[in-house]
Short mmCIF file of C-alpha atoms in Angstrom, two decimals:
data_model
loop_
_atom_site.label_atom_id
_atom_site.label_comp_id
_atom_site.label_asym_id
_atom_site.label_seq_id
_atom_site.Cartn_x
_atom_site.Cartn_y
_atom_site.Cartn_z
CA MET Y 1 19.41 16.34 68.90
CA ARG Y 2 17.12 14.00 67.04
CA LEU Y 3 14.73 15.64 64.63
CA LEU Y 4 11.19 14.34 64.61
CA THR Y 5 9.38 14.04 61.32
CA HIS Y 6 5.69 14.78 61.63
CA ARG Y 7 3.62 12.56 59.40
CA PRO Y 8 -0.02 13.20 58.52
CA MET Y 9 -1.25 10.18 60.42
CA GLY Y 10 -4.87 10.95 59.62
CA THR Y 11 -4.14 10.75 55.88
CA HIS Y 12 -2.25 7.48 56.22
CA ALA Y 13 -5.07 6.02 58.30
CA ALA Y 14 -7.60 7.03 55.66
CA LEU Y 15 -5.48 5.38 52.95
CA ARG Y 16 -5.17 2.15 54.92
CA SER Y 17 -8.90 2.16 55.60
CA ALA Y 18 -9.66 2.72 51.91
CA LEU Y 19 -7.34 -0.15 50.94
CA ASP Y 20 -8.99 -2.48 53.46
CA GLU Y 21 -12.41 -1.56 52.10
CA TRP Y 22 -11.18 -2.12 48.53
CA LYS Y 23 -9.77 -5.56 49.41
CA ILE Y 24 -13.13 -6.62 50.86
CA ALA Y 25 -14.96 -5.33 47.79
CA ARG Y 26 -12.45 -7.08 45.54
CA MET Y 27 -13.05 -10.38 47.36
CA LEU Y 28 -16.82 -9.95 47.10
CA LEU Y 29 -16.46 -9.16 43.40
CA SER Y 30 -14.45 -12.32 42.86
CA GLN Y 31 -17.04 -14.41 44.68
CA THR Y 32 -19.85 -12.76 42.74
CA ILE Y 33 -18.11 -13.40 39.44
CA GLN Y 34 -17.65 -17.07 40.29
CA SER Y 35 -21.32 -17.32 41.24
CA TYR Y 36 -22.32 -15.48 38.05
CA VAL Y 37 -20.22 -17.75 35.82
CA ALA Y 38 -21.78 -20.81 37.47
CA ALA Y 39 -25.26 -19.37 36.83
CA CYS Y 40 -24.34 -18.72 33.17
CA ASN Y 41 -23.26 -22.34 32.77
CA THR Y 42 -26.50 -23.53 34.39
CA VAL Y 43 -28.62 -21.42 32.03
CA ARG Y 44 -26.71 -22.69 28.99
CA THR Y 45 -27.09 -26.32 30.09
CA ALA Y 46 -30.82 -25.91 30.80
CA TYR Y 47 -31.35 -24.19 27.43
CA THR Y 48 -29.55 -26.98 25.57
CA GLU Y 49 -31.64 -29.66 27.29
CA THR Y 50 -34.88 -27.78 26.62
CA VAL Y 51 -34.09 -27.36 22.93
CA SER Y 52 -33.29 -31.07 22.58
CA GLU Y 53 -36.71 -32.04 24.03
CA CYS Y 54 -38.96 -29.51 22.33
CA PRO Y 55 -39.01 -27.37 19.18
CA ARG Y 56 -36.24 -24.76 19.01
CA HIS Y 57 -38.64 -21.83 18.70
CA SER Y 58 -40.95 -22.74 21.58
CA SER Y 59 -42.32 -19.99 23.82
CA ALA Y 60 -40.01 -21.02 26.69
CA THR Y 61 -36.82 -20.80 24.65
CA GLU Y 62 -37.87 -17.54 22.98
CA GLU Y 63 -38.63 -16.01 26.38
CA ALA Y 64 -35.21 -17.13 27.67
CA CYS Y 65 -33.43 -15.57 24.67
CA ALA Y 66 -35.29 -12.27 25.15
CA THR Y 67 -34.34 -12.18 28.83
CA ILE Y 68 -30.69 -12.87 28.01
CA ASP Y 69 -30.68 -10.17 25.32
CA VAL Y 70 -31.83 -7.49 27.78
CA ALA Y 71 -29.28 -8.59 30.38
CA LEU Y 72 -26.38 -8.60 27.92
CA GLU Y 73 -26.96 -4.93 27.14
CA SER Y 74 -26.61 -3.90 30.78
CA LEU Y 75 -23.73 -6.35 31.20
CA SER Y 76 -21.74 -4.46 28.56
CA PHE Y 77 -22.12 -1.28 30.63
CA ASP Y 78 -20.95 -3.13 33.77
CA GLU Y 79 -17.89 -4.46 31.93
CA GLN Y 80 -16.94 -0.94 30.81
CA THR Y 81 -17.40 0.35 34.36
CA LEU Y 82 -15.06 -2.33 35.72
CA TYR Y 83 -12.54 -1.59 32.96
CA ASN Y 84 -12.52 2.13 33.80
CA ALA Y 85 -12.02 1.34 37.48
CA ARG Y 86 -9.12 -0.98 36.69
CA MET Y 87 -7.46 1.64 34.47
CA SER Y 88 -7.76 4.30 37.17
CA LEU Y 89 -6.10 1.99 39.70
CA GLY Y 90 -3.44 1.17 37.13
CA THR Y 91 -2.65 4.87 36.87
CA VAL Y 92 -2.16 4.95 40.65
CA ARG Y 93 0.04 1.84 40.53
CA ASN Y 94 2.18 3.33 37.74
CA GLN Y 95 3.46 6.03 40.10
CA SER Y 96 5.33 3.47 42.20
CA ALA Y 97 9.12 3.67 42.02
CA SER Y 98 9.59 0.08 43.19
CA LEU Y 99 7.02 -1.52 40.86
CA ILE Y 100 7.64 0.74 37.84
CA ARG Y 101 11.42 1.01 37.67
CA PRO Y 102 11.55 3.89 35.13
CA ASN Y 103 10.04 6.11 37.82
CA LEU Y 104 13.42 5.99 39.56
CA LEU Y 105 14.88 7.92 36.62
CA PRO Y 106 15.19 11.71 36.86
CA PRO Y 107 12.83 13.79 34.69
CA GLU Y 108 15.50 14.71 32.13
CA ILE Y 109 16.17 11.03 31.40
CA LEU Y 110 12.46 10.30 31.02
CA VAL Y 111 12.17 13.24 28.62
CA ARG Y 112 14.92 11.71 26.50
CA ILE Y 113 13.07 8.38 26.45
CA PHE Y 114 9.77 10.09 25.66
CA SER Y 115 11.38 11.87 22.72
CA LEU Y 116 11.69 8.51 20.96
CA LEU Y 117 7.88 8.34 20.90
CA ARG Y 118 7.21 11.80 19.56
CA ILE Y 119 7.12 10.93 15.84
CA ARG Y 120 4.17 8.82 14.83
CA CYS Y 121 2.58 8.52 11.41
CA VAL Y 122 -1.16 9.12 11.34
CA TYR Y 123 -1.70 5.66 9.86
CA ASP Y 124 0.56 3.95 12.39
CA ASP Y 125 -1.01 1.99 15.23
CA GLY Y 126 2.14 2.15 17.35
CA PHE Y 127 2.62 4.07 20.56
CA GLY Y 128 3.05 7.83 20.57
CA ILE Y 129 3.85 10.55 23.06
CA TYR Y 130 0.12 10.62 23.80
CA ASP Y 131 0.48 7.22 25.46
CA ALA Y 132 3.33 8.39 27.70
CA SER Y 133 1.30 11.37 28.92
CA ALA Y 134 -1.57 9.06 29.91
CA THR Y 135 0.51 6.59 31.94
CA CYS Y 136 0.54 8.35 35.30
CA THR Y 137 0.42 11.85 36.77
CA ARG Y 138 4.23 12.10 37.04
CA TRP Y 139 4.83 11.10 33.44
CA ARG Y 140 2.02 13.38 32.31
CA ARG Y 141 3.49 16.33 34.20
CA ILE Y 142 6.94 15.72 32.72
CA ALA Y 143 5.53 15.34 29.20
CA LEU Y 144 3.35 18.45 29.38
CA ASP Y 145 6.22 20.51 30.83
CA THR Y 146 8.42 19.64 27.82
CA PRO Y 147 7.07 21.43 24.73
CA GLU Y 148 9.77 19.89 22.51
CA LEU Y 149 8.01 16.53 22.82
CA TRP Y 150 4.95 17.81 20.97
CA THR Y 151 6.60 19.56 18.03
CA HIS Y 152 5.83 16.80 15.49
CA LEU Y 153 2.15 17.05 14.63
CA ASP Y 154 0.41 14.45 12.45
CA ILE Y 155 -2.62 15.71 10.54
CA CYS Y 156 -4.99 13.87 8.24
CA PRO Y 157 -8.64 14.58 7.30
CA LYS Y 158 -9.96 12.62 10.29
CA THR Y 159 -7.74 14.33 12.90
CA PRO Y 160 -10.01 16.13 15.42
CA ILE Y 161 -9.60 19.91 15.41
CA GLY Y 162 -9.49 19.88 19.20
CA MET Y 163 -6.45 17.59 19.15
CA ILE Y 164 -4.66 19.83 16.62
CA ASN Y 165 -5.26 22.90 18.80
CA THR Y 166 -4.18 21.09 21.96
CA MET Y 167 -0.97 19.80 20.39
CA LEU Y 168 -0.10 23.27 19.06
CA GLU Y 169 -0.70 24.82 22.49
CA ARG Y 170 1.63 22.29 24.08
CA THR Y 171 4.47 23.31 21.74
CA ARG Y 172 4.36 26.84 23.21
CA SER Y 173 6.91 28.87 21.21
CA CYS Y 174 8.92 25.95 19.75
CA LEU Y 175 9.33 25.37 16.04
CA VAL Y 176 6.89 22.73 14.80
CA HIS Y 177 6.98 20.02 12.14
CA ILE Y 178 3.75 19.20 10.32
CA HIS Y 179 3.27 15.72 8.86
CA LEU Y 180 0.26 15.99 6.56
CA ARG Y 181 -1.43 13.02 4.88
CA GLU Y 182 -4.31 12.90 2.46
CA VAL Y 183 -6.18 9.59 2.42
CA GLU Y 184 -5.93 7.15 -0.43
CA PRO Y 185 -8.93 7.50 -2.77
CA GLN Y 186 -9.75 3.80 -2.45
CA SER Y 187 -9.44 3.78 1.33
CA THR Y 188 -12.53 2.54 3.18
CA GLU Y 189 -11.27 3.41 6.67
CA ALA Y 190 -10.95 7.16 6.18
CA TYR Y 191 -12.57 9.88 4.16
CA PRO Y 192 -11.29 12.82 2.11
CA ALA Y 193 -11.26 16.23 3.73
CA SER Y 194 -14.36 18.34 3.30
CA GLN Y 195 -13.98 22.03 2.47
CA TYR Y 196 -15.24 22.89 5.96
CA LYS Y 197 -12.68 20.60 7.63
CA VAL Y 198 -9.89 22.06 5.48
CA GLU Y 199 -10.88 25.58 6.55
CA GLN Y 200 -10.87 24.49 10.20
CA ILE Y 201 -7.38 22.98 9.92
CA VAL Y 202 -5.99 26.02 8.09
CA SER Y 203 -7.55 28.32 10.69
CA SER Y 204 -5.90 26.36 13.51
CA LEU Y 205 -2.49 26.48 11.79
CA THR Y 206 -2.62 30.11 10.65
CA THR Y 207 -1.53 31.71 13.93
CA HIS Y 208 1.35 29.22 14.19
CA ALA Y 209 2.46 29.32 10.53
CA HIS Y 210 5.56 31.36 11.35
CA ARG Y 211 6.72 28.47 13.59
CA ILE Y 212 6.30 25.69 11.01
CA GLN Y 213 9.87 24.71 10.22
CA SER Y 214 9.17 21.59 8.19
CA LEU Y 215 6.24 20.47 6.09
CA ASP Y 216 5.96 16.78 5.22
CA ILE Y 217 3.07 16.21 2.82
CA GLY Y 218 1.75 13.06 1.21
CA SER Y 219 -0.91 13.24 -1.49
CA HIS Y 220 -2.71 11.05 -4.01
CA ASP Y 221 -4.11 11.67 -7.48
CA ASP Y 222 -7.64 12.56 -6.39
CA SER Y 223 -7.11 13.87 -2.86
CA ARG Y 224 -5.00 17.00 -2.74
CA ILE Y 225 -7.36 19.58 -1.24
CA LEU Y 226 -5.90 19.51 2.26
CA THR Y 227 -2.25 19.37 1.23
CA ASP Y 228 -2.76 22.24 -1.21
CA ALA Y 229 -4.36 24.48 1.41
CA VAL Y 230 -1.73 23.85 4.09
CA PHE Y 231 1.13 24.21 1.60
CA ASN Y 232 -0.21 27.59 0.44
CA LEU Y 233 -0.45 28.71 4.07
CA TRP Y 234 3.12 27.61 4.79
CA LEU Y 235 4.36 29.26 1.62
CA GLY Y 236 2.65 32.58 2.26
CA ARG Y 237 2.88 32.95 6.04
CA GLY Y 238 6.09 31.15 6.97
CA ARG Y 239 9.28 32.93 7.97
CA SER Y 240 11.50 33.17 4.90
CA THR Y 241 14.72 33.34 6.96
CA LEU Y 242 13.98 30.13 8.87
CA PRO Y 243 15.97 27.04 7.80
CA ARG Y 244 13.11 24.99 6.39
CA THR Y 245 12.30 21.48 5.23
CA LEU Y 246 9.89 20.49 2.48
CA LEU Y 247 9.12 16.80 2.04
CA ALA Y 248 6.57 16.30 -0.74
CA TYR Y 249 5.56 12.75 -1.65
CA HIS Y 250 2.96 12.10 -4.31
CA HIS Y 251 1.60 8.57 -4.67
CA PRO Y 252 0.25 8.10 -8.21
CA ALA Y 253 -2.51 5.58 -8.77
CA ASN Y 254 -0.47 4.07 -11.59
CA TYR Y 255 3.15 4.18 -12.66
CA ASN Y 256 2.37 6.34 -15.68
CA ALA Y 257 1.22 9.35 -13.66
CA ILE Y 258 3.20 12.12 -12.06
CA VAL Y 259 2.09 15.55 -10.95
CA THR Y 260 3.58 18.58 -12.61
CA SER Y 261 3.55 20.79 -9.55
CA LEU Y 262 3.24 20.61 -5.82
CA PRO Y 263 -0.22 19.55 -4.58
CA GLY Y 264 -3.09 21.59 -5.93
CA GLY Y 265 -1.43 23.00 -9.04
CA ALA Y 266 -3.27 23.08 -12.32
CA GLN Y 267 -2.43 20.53 -14.98
CA ASN Y 268 0.87 21.30 -16.74
CA GLN Y 269 1.53 24.13 -14.30
CA THR Y 270 5.14 24.36 -13.22
CA PHE Y 271 6.21 24.85 -9.66
CA VAL Y 272 7.46 28.38 -10.24
CA GLU Y 273 3.96 29.34 -11.44
CA ARG Y 274 2.53 27.88 -8.26
CA LEU Y 275 4.72 30.17 -6.16
CA ASP Y 276 2.82 33.28 -7.28
CA GLY Y 277 5.73 35.56 -6.46
CA LYS Y 278 6.43 33.88 -3.12
CA GLY Y 279 9.61 32.10 -4.16
CA ASP Y 280 11.61 34.01 -1.56
CA SER Y 281 9.93 31.97 1.18
CA LEU Y 282 11.78 28.87 -0.05
CA ILE Y 283 15.23 30.39 -0.40
CA PHE Y 284 16.32 29.00 2.95
CA LEU Y 285 15.27 25.43 2.23
CA HIS Y 286 17.75 23.06 3.86
CA ARG Y 287 16.04 19.76 3.07
CA LEU Y 288 14.03 19.06 -0.07
CA HIS Y 289 12.54 15.64 -0.82
CA LEU Y 290 10.40 15.23 -3.95
CA LYS Y 291 8.63 12.07 -5.05
CA ALA Y 292 6.81 12.11 -8.42
CA ILE Y 293 6.68 15.91 -8.33
CA MET Y 294 8.16 18.28 -10.90
CA PHE Y 295 10.06 21.29 -9.65
CA ASP Y 296 11.17 24.42 -11.49
CA TRP Y 297 14.74 25.03 -10.35
CA SER Y 298 14.89 28.54 -11.76
CA THR Y 299 13.55 29.68 -8.37
CA GLY Y 300 17.10 29.34 -7.05
CA VAL Y 301 16.01 27.56 -3.87
CA TYR Y 302 19.07 25.30 -3.84
CA ASN Y 303 21.69 27.68 -2.47
CA HIS Y 304 21.26 26.51 1.13
CA LEU Y 305 20.34 22.87 0.54
CA VAL Y 306 22.04 20.21 2.64
CA ASP Y 307 19.74 17.30 1.73
CA LEU Y 308 18.29 16.83 -1.78
CA ARG Y 309 16.36 13.71 -2.81
CA ILE Y 310 14.38 13.33 -6.04
CA GLU Y 311 12.50 10.24 -7.19
CA PHE Y 312 10.10 9.55 -10.04
CA THR Y 313 8.45 6.35 -11.28
CA PRO Y 314 9.98 3.64 -13.49
CA HIS Y 315 7.68 4.36 -16.44
CA LYS Y 316 7.41 8.13 -16.07
CA ARG Y 317 10.79 9.64 -15.30
CA GLY Y 318 11.23 13.28 -14.45
CA ILE Y 319 13.54 15.38 -16.61
CA ILE Y 320 16.03 17.91 -15.27
CA SER Y 321 18.38 19.92 -17.45
CA ILE Y 322 21.98 18.75 -16.92
CA SER Y 323 23.20 22.35 -17.10
CA GLN Y 324 20.66 23.33 -14.45
CA PHE Y 325 21.73 20.41 -12.28
CA ALA Y 326 25.38 21.40 -12.64
CA GLN Y 327 24.36 24.83 -11.39
CA ILE Y 328 22.63 23.22 -8.41
CA LEU Y 329 25.78 21.30 -7.53
CA SER Y 330 28.00 24.33 -7.96
CA ALA Y 331 25.80 26.50 -5.73
CA GLY Y 332 24.94 23.79 -3.21
CA THR Y 333 28.33 23.58 -1.57
CA LYS Y 334 26.72 22.49 1.71
CA ILE Y 335 24.90 19.47 0.28
CA SER Y 336 25.70 16.45 2.43
CA THR Y 337 23.05 14.07 1.03
CA LEU Y 338 22.16 13.71 -2.65
CA LYS Y 339 19.84 10.97 -3.90
CA LEU Y 340 18.43 10.56 -7.41
CA ARG Y 341 16.17 7.75 -8.61
CA TYR Y 342 14.48 7.41 -12.02
CA VAL Y 343 15.67 10.89 -12.98
CA VAL Y 344 16.70 11.90 -16.52
CA LEU Y 345 19.42 14.54 -16.79
CA ALA Y 346 18.89 15.90 -20.28
CA GLY Y 347 21.08 18.08 -22.43
CA PRO Y 348 22.76 18.33 -25.83
CA LYS Y 349 25.23 15.56 -26.65
CA ASP Y 350 28.09 18.03 -26.96
CA TRP Y 351 27.38 19.62 -23.57
CA THR Y 352 30.46 19.85 -21.38
CA HIS Y 353 31.34 21.28 -18.01
CA GLY Y 354 34.54 23.01 -17.00
CA GLY Y 355 35.55 20.09 -14.79
CA PRO Y 356 34.52 18.09 -11.74
CA ILE Y 357 32.73 19.94 -8.95
CA ILE Y 358 34.44 19.31 -5.62
CA LEU Y 359 31.70 18.40 -3.15
CA ASP Y 360 33.56 18.55 0.14
CA SER Y 361 30.38 18.22 2.26
CA LEU Y 362 28.73 15.36 0.37
CA ARG Y 363 28.80 12.19 2.47
CA VAL Y 364 25.81 10.23 1.15
CA LEU Y 365 25.29 9.76 -2.59
CA THR Y 366 22.66 7.56 -4.24
CA LEU Y 367 22.36 7.21 -8.01
CA SER Y 368 19.68 4.64 -8.79
CA HIS Y 369 18.23 3.70 -12.18
CA LEU Y 370 19.45 6.74 -14.04
CA SER Y 371 19.73 6.41 -17.80
CA ASN Y 372 23.13 5.73 -19.35
CA GLN Y 373 23.16 9.20 -20.89
CA SER Y 374 22.39 10.72 -17.50
CA MET Y 375 25.20 8.79 -15.83
CA ASN Y 376 27.63 9.72 -18.60
CA ALA Y 377 26.79 13.39 -18.07
CA LEU Y 378 26.63 13.36 -14.26
CA LEU Y 379 29.62 11.27 -13.16
CA PRO Y 380 32.24 13.63 -14.66
CA LEU Y 381 30.70 16.43 -12.56
CA LEU Y 382 31.17 14.64 -9.24
CA SER Y 383 34.17 14.62 -6.95
CA LEU Y 384 33.56 13.48 -3.38
CA SER Y 385 36.41 14.88 -1.33
CA ALA Y 386 34.85 14.33 2.11
CA SER Y 387 36.32 11.36 3.93
CA GLY Y 388 33.92 8.66 5.05
CA ALA Y 389 31.51 9.08 2.14
CA GLU Y 390 28.86 6.44 1.38
CA CYS Y 391 27.79 5.82 -2.20
CA ALA Y 392 25.20 3.58 -3.87
CA ILE Y 393 25.19 3.15 -7.64
CA ALA Y 394 22.49 0.82 -8.93
CA GLY Y 395 20.50 0.02 -12.04
CA PHE Y 396 22.99 0.89 -14.78
CA LYS Y 397 24.65 -0.84 -17.73
CA PHE Y 398 28.25 -1.41 -16.72
CA GLU Y 399 29.95 -1.17 -20.11
CA SER Y 400 28.20 2.09 -21.04
CA ILE Y 401 29.69 4.08 -18.16
CA TYR Y 402 32.94 2.13 -17.60
CA ASN Y 403 35.32 5.06 -18.12
CA GLU Y 404 33.14 7.57 -16.28
CA LEU Y 405 32.95 5.25 -13.27
CA ALA Y 406 36.70 4.76 -13.20
CA GLY Y 407 37.33 8.51 -13.26
CA PHE Y 408 34.71 9.18 -10.59
CA PHE Y 409 36.17 6.56 -8.26
CA ILE Y 410 39.71 7.90 -8.69
CA ARG Y 411 38.54 11.41 -7.73
CA SER Y 412 36.45 10.36 -4.74
CA LYS Y 413 37.20 9.29 -1.17
CA ILE Y 414 34.42 6.75 -0.85
CA THR Y 415 34.73 4.38 2.10
CA THR Y 416 31.43 2.50 1.66
CA LEU Y 417 30.17 1.55 -1.79
CA TYR Y 418 27.02 -0.33 -2.79
CA PHE Y 419 27.44 -1.42 -6.41
CA CYS Y 420 24.63 -3.06 -8.37
CA PRO Y 421 24.69 -3.09 -12.20
CA ASP Y 422 21.44 -3.51 -14.12
CA GLU Y 423 22.64 -6.71 -15.82
CA PRO Y 424 24.54 -8.66 -13.17
CA GLU Y 425 25.92 -11.27 -15.56
CA THR Y 426 27.87 -8.57 -17.42
CA PHE Y 427 29.81 -7.50 -14.35
CA LEU Y 428 33.11 -8.90 -15.57
CA SER Y 429 35.71 -6.35 -14.58
CA TRP Y 430 36.99 -5.23 -11.23
CA ALA Y 431 39.16 -2.47 -12.70
CA PRO Y 432 36.94 0.63 -12.22
CA LEU Y 433 36.78 -0.08 -8.49
CA LEU Y 434 40.53 -0.07 -8.01
CA GLY Y 435 40.74 3.69 -7.72
CA LEU Y 436 38.98 3.40 -4.36
CA TYR Y 437 41.42 1.03 -2.73
CA PRO Y 438 43.22 3.62 -0.52
CA TYR Y 439 39.91 4.58 1.15
CA MET Y 440 37.66 1.55 0.79
CA LYS Y 441 36.39 0.02 4.04
CA THR Y 442 33.19 -1.68 2.87
CA LEU Y 443 32.31 -2.86 -0.63
CA VAL Y 444 28.83 -4.28 -1.23
CA LEU Y 445 28.17 -6.01 -4.55
CA GLY Y 446 24.46 -6.55 -5.09
CA TYR Y 447 22.63 -9.04 -7.31
CA ALA Y 448 25.74 -10.00 -9.28
CA HIS Y 449 26.53 -13.42 -10.76
CA PHE Y 450 29.88 -14.85 -9.72
CA SER Y 451 30.51 -18.08 -11.57
CA SER Y 452 33.68 -19.35 -13.18
CA ASP Y 453 32.25 -19.48 -16.71
CA VAL Y 454 31.17 -15.82 -16.78
CA HIS Y 455 34.13 -14.26 -14.99
CA PRO Y 456 37.22 -14.68 -17.18
CA ALA Y 457 38.37 -11.22 -16.06
CA LEU Y 458 38.94 -12.63 -12.59
CA GLN Y 459 41.95 -14.46 -13.97
CA LEU Y 460 43.65 -11.24 -15.07
CA GLN Y 461 46.35 -9.35 -13.21
CA LYS Y 462 45.96 -9.41 -9.44
CA SER Y 463 44.86 -6.23 -7.68
CA TYR Y 464 44.81 -5.88 -3.92
CA PHE Y 465 42.32 -3.77 -2.01
CA ASN Y 466 42.92 -2.39 1.42
CA ARG Y 467 43.37 -5.67 3.27
CA SER Y 468 41.19 -4.48 6.12
CA ALA Y 469 38.26 -3.83 3.76
CA VAL Y 470 35.08 -5.88 4.06
CA VAL Y 471 33.59 -7.30 0.86
CA ILE Y 472 29.89 -8.16 1.08
CA LEU Y 473 28.07 -10.09 -1.63
CA SER Y 474 24.37 -9.32 -1.28
CA SER Y 475 21.77 -11.51 -3.02
CA CYS Y 476 24.39 -12.79 -5.45
CA VAL Y 477 24.63 -16.08 -7.34
CA VAL Y 478 27.98 -17.72 -6.60
CA THR Y 479 30.09 -20.82 -7.12
CA LEU Y 480 32.97 -22.06 -5.01
CA SER Y 481 35.50 -21.61 -7.82
CA ALA Y 482 34.38 -18.02 -8.44
CA LEU Y 483 34.67 -17.17 -4.74
CA LYS Y 484 38.17 -18.63 -4.62
CA GLY Y 485 39.14 -16.59 -7.67
CA LEU Y 486 37.69 -13.46 -6.08
CA ILE Y 487 39.70 -14.00 -2.89
CA ASP Y 488 42.95 -14.93 -4.61
CA ASN Y 489 42.92 -12.17 -7.22
CA HIS Y 490 41.97 -9.33 -4.90
CA GLY Y 491 43.51 -10.28 -1.56
CA ILE Y 492 40.20 -10.34 0.29
CA LEU Y 493 40.50 -11.17 3.99
CA ASP Y 494 36.93 -10.41 5.14
CA LEU Y 495 34.07 -11.81 3.04
CA ARG Y 496 30.37 -11.83 3.90
CA LEU Y 497 27.73 -13.71 1.96
CA ASP Y 498 24.30 -12.14 2.60
CA LYS Y 499 21.29 -13.90 1.07
CA CYS Y 500 23.50 -15.49 -1.58
CA THR Y 501 22.46 -18.58 -3.53
CA PRO Y 502 24.52 -21.23 -5.34
CA ASN Y 503 24.52 -21.35 -9.10
CA PRO Y 504 22.07 -24.17 -9.95
CA LEU Y 505 23.95 -24.88 -13.19
CA SER Y 506 27.28 -25.54 -11.48
CA THR Y 507 28.49 -29.09 -10.93
CA PRO Y 508 28.32 -30.22 -8.25
CA VAL Y 509 25.83 -27.86 -6.62
CA MET Y 510 27.09 -26.89 -3.16
CA ASN Y 511 25.11 -24.91 -0.59
CA ILE Y 512 26.48 -21.60 0.70
CA ARG Y 513 27.47 -22.83 4.15
CA SER Y 514 29.41 -25.72 2.65
CA MET Y 515 31.19 -23.23 0.40
CA ARG Y 516 32.15 -21.22 3.47
CA GLU Y 517 33.61 -24.30 5.16
CA ARG Y 518 35.70 -25.10 2.08
CA LEU Y 519 36.92 -21.50 1.83
CA ILE Y 520 38.01 -21.50 5.47
CA GLU Y 521 39.92 -24.74 4.87
CA THR Y 522 41.80 -23.39 1.84
CA HIS Y 523 42.22 -19.83 3.18
CA PRO Y 524 42.86 -20.05 6.95
CA GLU Y 525 43.37 -16.28 7.24
CA LEU Y 526 39.95 -15.54 5.72
CA ARG Y 527 37.09 -14.23 7.84
CA CYS Y 528 33.92 -15.43 6.17
CA SER Y 529 30.30 -15.29 7.34
CA VAL Y 530 26.98 -16.40 5.87
CA SER Y 531 23.63 -14.76 6.58
CA ASP Y 532 20.05 -15.21 5.42
CA GLU Y 533 19.49 -11.48 5.97
CA ASP Y 534 20.81 -8.45 4.10
CA SER Y 535 22.97 -6.69 6.67
CA THR Y 536 23.39 -3.65 4.41
CA SER Y 537 19.74 -2.86 3.68
CA GLN Y 538 19.74 0.06 6.11
CA LEU Y 539 22.85 1.78 4.82
CA ALA Y 540 22.12 5.48 4.43
CA CYS Y 541 23.01 5.30 0.74
CA ARG Y 542 20.57 2.42 0.11
CA THR Y 543 17.43 3.98 1.59
CA MET Y 544 15.80 6.63 -0.57
CA PHE Y 545 13.53 8.38 1.89
CA GLY Y 546 14.17 7.78 5.58
CA ARG Y 547 10.86 9.23 6.72
CA TYR Y 548 11.16 11.71 9.57
CA SER Y 549 14.90 11.17 9.76
#
């Protein structure tokens, strides 16, 4: 028996009638626009001819300009009306499955796609989840029914309170992540937060403070009112047992300035004094990023850390006691990411530790521009036992830490190493790296000089790496003879030259691609590539702060 499907014929007829009426109106609009443009051209031509025959400021021309001025004002309103009508029809069109192919996807797939839009910096002009919810009614319904899409909330002094409240309501009971930005003092496009606006923002966040899992704050020298208020709220009202994230980035106006506490602290006030007895609320910190901010580690907040990153400025380095840092490493057995930049690890010259600390969870290590004394004290503490570890060591004097490096490499299972001494021309010896050869898969040598006259050590005893390892020279100065020596002495089968330049003092000067061709001729088994880009710039160990990652 054939089933009959009853269709609402009256509704379909009304839709067809509306479309027919719209088509007629659209045709009339097109004709009217053509007629209007022709009239505009006629007016412009007549005005030009009149001006050429009589004084520019005659009564006729002035009257014409006044008439045009009045009409232009109403024309702007008409243009906006047409734009709104077009956008409303676009929203209807966007619901088509045949014209808008993503509409064929099930809701759960669209949610996954939308999630890529959910993190958006307040100063970023890119698309956000707000744009997805305004595309069509289906997308809006899916977005609003998924509270997880709204859990990253960007707040700056100019963020409307209504938007903050709406975003928080859409998160329902989910944990939220606050990205808070003060404006730059010299900014002309924004304004610092007033006390009234700060109170409004704090009031909106207060009832949700127990759900704030991560706080990402960015402050400047003269604009820390908002960040201070929200931080105090998070510190006092947040759930102490919740795994939490604190990302605190201070942007000093000059390289000689750092703050001595988290935003809002008095001058020379340490972080522990800023806690006011609330240190327990930070015990369960899992991620801690600090930029140009001093931190008193006696609070013991490091026991549960998995991600620790500390950076200061080149001319004003932060000081941490080496004994305190050893305690951090010993207690932080779960640390998987450790990054230090422009940090001084201070202690007495005769300070010693019982032995290397086995860090079996640490997979990303960055040591950048630490002092020689700091490296000499820190490297003997480190032993990376986790397989697949990435490590970047940059901005150091090679000879000063030669033995410490060799011992560290022997103890560690590093598979990817970015190696960049402070004085590239002094990088003469390959020996400290040899302890890595059982594990090494990728070796990146940055900003080094490889030329025959400064590399006599290349002619010493041969030493073979894992023959499947990739050696990448990044932004290095090279000569053909030095590259041949590198390949012959170390058994390199896969060589990449990223942003390398020929030594201008070599004779004859040969460009990099010609060097590659010669290397392939003399070493047929060699895989060699040349690139004008740095293919390693996004290695986890080379980026200090991957914001929102």
